[in-house]
mmCIF file of C-alpha atoms in Angstrom:
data_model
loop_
_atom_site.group_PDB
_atom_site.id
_atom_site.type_symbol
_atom_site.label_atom_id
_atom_site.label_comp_id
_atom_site.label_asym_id
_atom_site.label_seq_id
_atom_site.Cartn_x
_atom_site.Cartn_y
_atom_site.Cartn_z
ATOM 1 C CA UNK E 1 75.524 -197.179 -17.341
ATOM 2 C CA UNK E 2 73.871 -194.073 -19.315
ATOM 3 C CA UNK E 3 70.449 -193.627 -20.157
ATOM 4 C CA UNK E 4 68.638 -192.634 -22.555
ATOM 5 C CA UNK E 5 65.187 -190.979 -22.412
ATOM 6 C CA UNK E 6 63.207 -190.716 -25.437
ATOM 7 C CA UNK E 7 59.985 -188.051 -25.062
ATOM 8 C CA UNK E 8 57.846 -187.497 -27.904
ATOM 9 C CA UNK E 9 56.652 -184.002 -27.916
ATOM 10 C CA UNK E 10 53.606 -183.163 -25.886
ATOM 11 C CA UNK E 11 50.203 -183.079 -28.116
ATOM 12 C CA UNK E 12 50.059 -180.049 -30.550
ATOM 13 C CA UNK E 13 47.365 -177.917 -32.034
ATOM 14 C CA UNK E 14 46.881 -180.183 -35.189
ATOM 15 C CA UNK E 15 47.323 -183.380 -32.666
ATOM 16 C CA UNK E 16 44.265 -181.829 -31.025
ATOM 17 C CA UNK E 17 42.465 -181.051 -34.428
ATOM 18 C CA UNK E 18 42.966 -184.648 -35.419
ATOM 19 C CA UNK E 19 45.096 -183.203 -38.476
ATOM 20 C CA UNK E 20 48.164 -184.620 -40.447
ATOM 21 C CA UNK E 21 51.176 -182.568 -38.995
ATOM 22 C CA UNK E 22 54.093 -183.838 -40.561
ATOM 23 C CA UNK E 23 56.737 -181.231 -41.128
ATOM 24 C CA UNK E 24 53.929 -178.437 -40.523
ATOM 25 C CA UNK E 25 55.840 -175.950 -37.646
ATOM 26 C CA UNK E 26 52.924 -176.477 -35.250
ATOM 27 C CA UNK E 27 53.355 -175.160 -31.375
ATOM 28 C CA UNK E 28 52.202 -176.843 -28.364
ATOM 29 C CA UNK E 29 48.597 -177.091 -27.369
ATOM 30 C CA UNK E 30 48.150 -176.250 -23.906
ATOM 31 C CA UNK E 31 47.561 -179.767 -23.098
ATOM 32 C CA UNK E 32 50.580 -180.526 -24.881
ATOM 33 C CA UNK E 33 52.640 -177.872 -22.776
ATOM 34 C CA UNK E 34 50.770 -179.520 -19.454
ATOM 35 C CA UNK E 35 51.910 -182.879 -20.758
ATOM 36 C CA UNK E 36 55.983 -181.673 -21.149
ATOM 37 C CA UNK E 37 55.441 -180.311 -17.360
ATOM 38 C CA UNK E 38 54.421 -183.409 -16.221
ATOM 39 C CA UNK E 39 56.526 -185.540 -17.583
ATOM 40 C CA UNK E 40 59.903 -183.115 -16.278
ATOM 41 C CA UNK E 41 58.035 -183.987 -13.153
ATOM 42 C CA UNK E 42 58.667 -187.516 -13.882
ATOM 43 C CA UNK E 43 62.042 -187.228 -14.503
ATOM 44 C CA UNK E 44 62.564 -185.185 -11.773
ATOM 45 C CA UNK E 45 65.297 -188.279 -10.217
ATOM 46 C CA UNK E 46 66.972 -188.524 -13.423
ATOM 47 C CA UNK E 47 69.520 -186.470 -14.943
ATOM 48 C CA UNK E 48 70.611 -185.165 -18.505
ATOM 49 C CA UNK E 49 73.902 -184.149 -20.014
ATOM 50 C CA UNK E 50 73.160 -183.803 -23.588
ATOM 51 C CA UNK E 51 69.624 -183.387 -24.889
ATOM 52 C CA UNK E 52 68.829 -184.028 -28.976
ATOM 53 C CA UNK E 53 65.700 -182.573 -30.963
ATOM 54 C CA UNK E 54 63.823 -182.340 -34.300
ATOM 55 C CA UNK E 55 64.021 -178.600 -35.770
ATOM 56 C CA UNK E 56 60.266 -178.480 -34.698
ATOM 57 C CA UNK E 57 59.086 -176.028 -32.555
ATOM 58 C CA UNK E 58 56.747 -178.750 -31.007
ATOM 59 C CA UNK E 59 59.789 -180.906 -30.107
ATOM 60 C CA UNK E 60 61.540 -177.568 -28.988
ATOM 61 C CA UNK E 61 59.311 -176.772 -26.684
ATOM 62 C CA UNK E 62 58.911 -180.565 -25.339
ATOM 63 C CA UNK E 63 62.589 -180.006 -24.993
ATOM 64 C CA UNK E 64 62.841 -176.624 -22.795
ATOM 65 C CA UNK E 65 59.524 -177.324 -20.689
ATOM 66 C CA UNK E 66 60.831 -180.853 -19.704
ATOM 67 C CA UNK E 67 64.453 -179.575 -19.094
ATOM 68 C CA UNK E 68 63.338 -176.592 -17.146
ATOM 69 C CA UNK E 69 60.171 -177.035 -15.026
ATOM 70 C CA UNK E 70 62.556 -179.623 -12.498
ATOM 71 C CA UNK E 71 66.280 -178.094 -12.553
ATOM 72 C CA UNK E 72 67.364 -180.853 -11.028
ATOM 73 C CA UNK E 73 67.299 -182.675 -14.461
ATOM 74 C CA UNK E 74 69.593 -180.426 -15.322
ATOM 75 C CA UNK E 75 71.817 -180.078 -12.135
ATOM 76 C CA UNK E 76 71.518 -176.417 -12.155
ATOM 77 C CA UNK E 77 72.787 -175.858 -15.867
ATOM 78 C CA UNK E 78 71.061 -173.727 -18.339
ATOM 79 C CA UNK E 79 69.782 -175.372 -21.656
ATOM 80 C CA UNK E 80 71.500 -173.420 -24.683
ATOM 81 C CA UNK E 81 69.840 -174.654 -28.364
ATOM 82 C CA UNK E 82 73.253 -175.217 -30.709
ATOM 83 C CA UNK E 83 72.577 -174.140 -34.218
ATOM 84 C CA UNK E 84 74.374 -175.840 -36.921
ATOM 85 C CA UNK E 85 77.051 -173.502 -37.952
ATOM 86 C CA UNK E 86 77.070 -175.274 -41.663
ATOM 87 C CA UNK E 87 73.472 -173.660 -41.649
ATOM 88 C CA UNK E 88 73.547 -171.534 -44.328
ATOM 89 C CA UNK E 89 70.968 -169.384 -42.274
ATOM 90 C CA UNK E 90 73.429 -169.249 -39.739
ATOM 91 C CA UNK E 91 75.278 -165.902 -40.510
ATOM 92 C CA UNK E 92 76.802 -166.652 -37.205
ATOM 93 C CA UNK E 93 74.253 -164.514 -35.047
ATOM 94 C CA UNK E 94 74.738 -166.313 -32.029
ATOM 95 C CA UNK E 95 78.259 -167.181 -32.357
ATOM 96 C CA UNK E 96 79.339 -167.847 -28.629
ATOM 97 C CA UNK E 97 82.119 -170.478 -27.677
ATOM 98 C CA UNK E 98 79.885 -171.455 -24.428
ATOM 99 C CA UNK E 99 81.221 -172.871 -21.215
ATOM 100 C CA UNK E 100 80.601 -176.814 -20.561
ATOM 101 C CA UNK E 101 80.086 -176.275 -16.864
ATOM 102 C CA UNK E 102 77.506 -174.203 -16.964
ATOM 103 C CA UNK E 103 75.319 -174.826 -19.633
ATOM 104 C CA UNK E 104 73.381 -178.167 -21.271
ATOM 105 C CA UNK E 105 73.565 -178.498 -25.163
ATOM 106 C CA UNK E 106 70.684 -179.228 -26.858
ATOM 107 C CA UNK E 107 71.093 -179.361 -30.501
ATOM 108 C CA UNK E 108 68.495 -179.736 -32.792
ATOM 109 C CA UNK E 109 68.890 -182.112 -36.154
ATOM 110 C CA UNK E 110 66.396 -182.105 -39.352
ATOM 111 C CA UNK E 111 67.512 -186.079 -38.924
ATOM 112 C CA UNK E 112 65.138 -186.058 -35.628
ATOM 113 C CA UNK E 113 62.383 -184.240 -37.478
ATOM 114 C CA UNK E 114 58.849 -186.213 -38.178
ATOM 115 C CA UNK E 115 57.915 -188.056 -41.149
ATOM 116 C CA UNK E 116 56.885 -186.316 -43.856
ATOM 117 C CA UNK E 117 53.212 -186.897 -44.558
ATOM 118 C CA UNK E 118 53.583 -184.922 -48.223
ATOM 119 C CA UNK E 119 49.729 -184.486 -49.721
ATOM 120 C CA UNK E 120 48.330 -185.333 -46.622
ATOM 121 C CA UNK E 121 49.775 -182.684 -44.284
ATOM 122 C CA UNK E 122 46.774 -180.824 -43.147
ATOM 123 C CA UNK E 123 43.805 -183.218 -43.813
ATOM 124 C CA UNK E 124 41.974 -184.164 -40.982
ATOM 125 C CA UNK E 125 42.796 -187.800 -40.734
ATOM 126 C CA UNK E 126 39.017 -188.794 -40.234
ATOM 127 C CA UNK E 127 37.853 -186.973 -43.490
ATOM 128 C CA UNK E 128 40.875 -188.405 -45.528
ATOM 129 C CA UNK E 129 39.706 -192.229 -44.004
ATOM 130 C CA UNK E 130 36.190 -191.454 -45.919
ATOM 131 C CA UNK E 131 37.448 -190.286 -48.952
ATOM 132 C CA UNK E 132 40.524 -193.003 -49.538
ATOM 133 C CA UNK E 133 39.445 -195.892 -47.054
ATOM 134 C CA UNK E 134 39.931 -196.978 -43.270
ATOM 135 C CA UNK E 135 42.309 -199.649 -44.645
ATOM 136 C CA UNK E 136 44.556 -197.281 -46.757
ATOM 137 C CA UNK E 137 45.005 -194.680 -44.641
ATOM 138 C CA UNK E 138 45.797 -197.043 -41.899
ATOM 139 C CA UNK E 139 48.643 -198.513 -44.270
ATOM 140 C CA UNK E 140 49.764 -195.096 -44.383
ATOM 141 C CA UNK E 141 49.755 -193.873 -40.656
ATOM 142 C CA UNK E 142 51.194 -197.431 -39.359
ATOM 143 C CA UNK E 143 52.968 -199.851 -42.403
ATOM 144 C CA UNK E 144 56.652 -199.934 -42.225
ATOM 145 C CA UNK E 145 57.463 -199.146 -45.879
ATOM 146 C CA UNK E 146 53.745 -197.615 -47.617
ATOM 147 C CA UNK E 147 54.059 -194.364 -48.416
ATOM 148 C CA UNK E 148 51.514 -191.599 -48.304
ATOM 149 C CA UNK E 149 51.161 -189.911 -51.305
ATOM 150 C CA UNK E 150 54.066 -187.660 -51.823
ATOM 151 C CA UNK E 151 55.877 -188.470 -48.805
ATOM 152 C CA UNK E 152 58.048 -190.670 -46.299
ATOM 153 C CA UNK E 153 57.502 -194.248 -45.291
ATOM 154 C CA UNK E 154 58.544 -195.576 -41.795
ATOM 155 C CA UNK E 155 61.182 -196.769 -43.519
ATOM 156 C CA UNK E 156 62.239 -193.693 -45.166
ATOM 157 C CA UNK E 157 62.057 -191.806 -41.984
ATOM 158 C CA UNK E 158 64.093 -194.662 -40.585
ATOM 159 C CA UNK E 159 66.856 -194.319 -43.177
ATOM 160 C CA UNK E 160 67.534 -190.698 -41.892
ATOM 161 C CA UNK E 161 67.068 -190.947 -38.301
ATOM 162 C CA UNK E 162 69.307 -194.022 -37.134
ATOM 163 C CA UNK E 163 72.464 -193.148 -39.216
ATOM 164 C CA UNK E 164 72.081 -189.788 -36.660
ATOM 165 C CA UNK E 165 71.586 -191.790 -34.181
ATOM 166 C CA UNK E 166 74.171 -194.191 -34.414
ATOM 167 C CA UNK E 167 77.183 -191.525 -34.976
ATOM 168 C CA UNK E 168 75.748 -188.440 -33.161
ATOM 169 C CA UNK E 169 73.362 -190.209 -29.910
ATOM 170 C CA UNK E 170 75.036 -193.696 -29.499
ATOM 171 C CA UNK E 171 78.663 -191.829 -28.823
ATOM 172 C CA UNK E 172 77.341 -189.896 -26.209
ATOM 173 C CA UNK E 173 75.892 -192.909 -24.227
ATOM 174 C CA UNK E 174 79.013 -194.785 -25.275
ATOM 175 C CA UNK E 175 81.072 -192.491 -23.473
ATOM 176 C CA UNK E 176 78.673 -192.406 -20.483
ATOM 177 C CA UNK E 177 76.619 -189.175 -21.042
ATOM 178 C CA UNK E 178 72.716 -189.299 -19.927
ATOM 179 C CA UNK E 179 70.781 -188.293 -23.059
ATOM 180 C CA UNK E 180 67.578 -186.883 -23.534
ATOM 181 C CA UNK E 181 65.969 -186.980 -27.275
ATOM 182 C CA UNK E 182 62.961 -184.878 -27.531
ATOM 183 C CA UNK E 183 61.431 -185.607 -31.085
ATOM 184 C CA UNK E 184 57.883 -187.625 -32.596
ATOM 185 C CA UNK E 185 56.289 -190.202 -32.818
ATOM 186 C CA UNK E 186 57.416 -191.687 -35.942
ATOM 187 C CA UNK E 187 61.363 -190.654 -35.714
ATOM 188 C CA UNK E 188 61.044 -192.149 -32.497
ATOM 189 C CA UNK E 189 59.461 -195.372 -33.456
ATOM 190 C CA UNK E 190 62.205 -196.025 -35.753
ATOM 191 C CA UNK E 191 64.856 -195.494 -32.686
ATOM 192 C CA UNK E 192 62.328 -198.054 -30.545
ATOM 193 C CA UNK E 193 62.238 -200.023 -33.776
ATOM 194 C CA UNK E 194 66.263 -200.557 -33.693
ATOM 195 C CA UNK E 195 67.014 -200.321 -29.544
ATOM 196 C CA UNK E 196 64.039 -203.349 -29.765
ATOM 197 C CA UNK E 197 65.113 -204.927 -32.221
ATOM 198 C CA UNK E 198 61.604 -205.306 -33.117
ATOM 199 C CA UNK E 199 60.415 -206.788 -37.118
ATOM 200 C CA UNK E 200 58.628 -204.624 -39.626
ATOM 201 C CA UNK E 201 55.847 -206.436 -38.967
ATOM 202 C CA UNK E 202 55.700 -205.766 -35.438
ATOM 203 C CA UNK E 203 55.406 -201.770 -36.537
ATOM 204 C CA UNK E 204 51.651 -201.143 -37.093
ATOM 205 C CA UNK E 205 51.173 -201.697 -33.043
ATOM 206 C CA UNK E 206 54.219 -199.358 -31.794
ATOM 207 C CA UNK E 207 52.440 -196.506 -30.594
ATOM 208 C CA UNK E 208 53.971 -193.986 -28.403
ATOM 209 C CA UNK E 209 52.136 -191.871 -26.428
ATOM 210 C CA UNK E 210 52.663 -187.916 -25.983
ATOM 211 C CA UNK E 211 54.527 -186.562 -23.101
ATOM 212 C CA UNK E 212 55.544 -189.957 -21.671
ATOM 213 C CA UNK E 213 58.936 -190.416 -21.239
ATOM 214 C CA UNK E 214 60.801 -194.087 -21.805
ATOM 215 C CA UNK E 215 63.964 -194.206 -20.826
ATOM 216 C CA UNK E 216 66.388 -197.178 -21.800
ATOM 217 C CA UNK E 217 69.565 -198.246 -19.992
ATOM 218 C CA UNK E 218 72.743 -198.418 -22.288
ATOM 219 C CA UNK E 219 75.822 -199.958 -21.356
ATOM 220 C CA UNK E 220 79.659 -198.515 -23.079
ATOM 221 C CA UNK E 221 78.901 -201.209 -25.839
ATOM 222 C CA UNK E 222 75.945 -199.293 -27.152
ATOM 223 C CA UNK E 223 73.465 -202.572 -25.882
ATOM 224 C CA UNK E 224 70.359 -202.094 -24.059
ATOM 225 C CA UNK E 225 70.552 -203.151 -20.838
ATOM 226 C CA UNK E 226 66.605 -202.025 -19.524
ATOM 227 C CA UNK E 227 63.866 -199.942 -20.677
ATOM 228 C CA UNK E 228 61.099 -198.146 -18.381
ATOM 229 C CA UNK E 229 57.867 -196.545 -19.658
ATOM 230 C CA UNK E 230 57.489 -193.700 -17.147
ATOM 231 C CA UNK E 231 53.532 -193.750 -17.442
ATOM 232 C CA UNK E 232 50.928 -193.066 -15.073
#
């Protein structure tokens, strides 16, 4: 049986700020750093072979803090970050072959990355509830298919995360590898969305909390077999 954790990142400076992050690079508050050490600490018993993330910095650094504060999670590898060689960024700067025994993979994907709030990235989300309504803006934060204005849906962010999922995460826990994906909270809703097999209608109440790890039980079929919020 594998398992798969999902983590969304640990609260960030525009979390804190009460801001619309979106795909705005925003680091780790130092709450949000606390909140990646704690939950390593929670996952201190489990273990991790492969570990996915956003191209985020916030989901990044979820990533490295959970995978490194308790090397037992690791069993004594060292995380390496995997950039796409297709990248055309790449240049192949950090070209390095890499040695299975000794290190843990974790390879980021613009598939994992949060929805993209378009106009609204950088509003403070009370301030844009005045000036459009309580009721509109919460069709936008929580609705399965309303869009904000200029950017992603649920849905949309659903139509680019679970085709990654499916081919890229699912073989891994097919074949038996224990998985950690360190992304946000709405690319991760969508995953809880399909592993819960949970209606559109159901969405507006998914909410998943920073820095708390869930971790799901997944047989060689791909089916859930358990799930387990690690809260306090």
């Amino acid at each position: 049986m594998s398992q798969l954790i999902l983590l969304r990142h640990g609260q960030s400076l525009w979390n804190a700020s009460n801001r619309f992050t979106g795909w705005v690079d925003v680091p780790l508050s130092e709450r949000g750093r606390a909140e990646a050490t704690i939950a390593s600490c929670k996952l201190r018993n489990y273990r991790v072979q492969v570990c996915f993330t956003s191209m985020l910095m916030r989901a990044l650094e979820t990533a490295v803090i959970c995978l490194t504060e308790c090397d037992e999670i690791c069993e004594g590898k060292i995380p390496i970050i995997k950039h796409n060689a297709d990248d055309p960024q790449w240049h192949g700067w950090d070209q390095y072959g890499g040695d299975a025994n000794d290190e843990l993979p974790i390879i980021p994907s613009a598939a994992l990355d949060e929805r993209y709030y378009g106009n609204l990235q950088g509003l403070n989300k009370a301030e844009t509830a005045e000036k459009f309504g309580l009721d509109k803006v919460y069709l936008w934060r929580r609705s399965f298919s309303e869009r904000p204005p200029g950017g992603e849906s649920l849905e949309d962010t659903m139509n680019r995360t679970l085709p990654f999922f499916k081919d890229r995460i699912l073989a891994h826990l097919k074949s038996g590898d224990h998985v950690l994906v360190s992304a946000h909270g709405n690319s991760l809703r969508s995953i809880v969305m399909y592993l819960d097999n949970l209606a559109p209608e159901d969405i507006p109440e998914l909410e998943l909390k920073t820095g708390v790890p869930i971790v799901y039980e997944i047989d060689a079929d791909g089916q859930v077999q358990s799930k387990v919020i690690l809260n306090d």
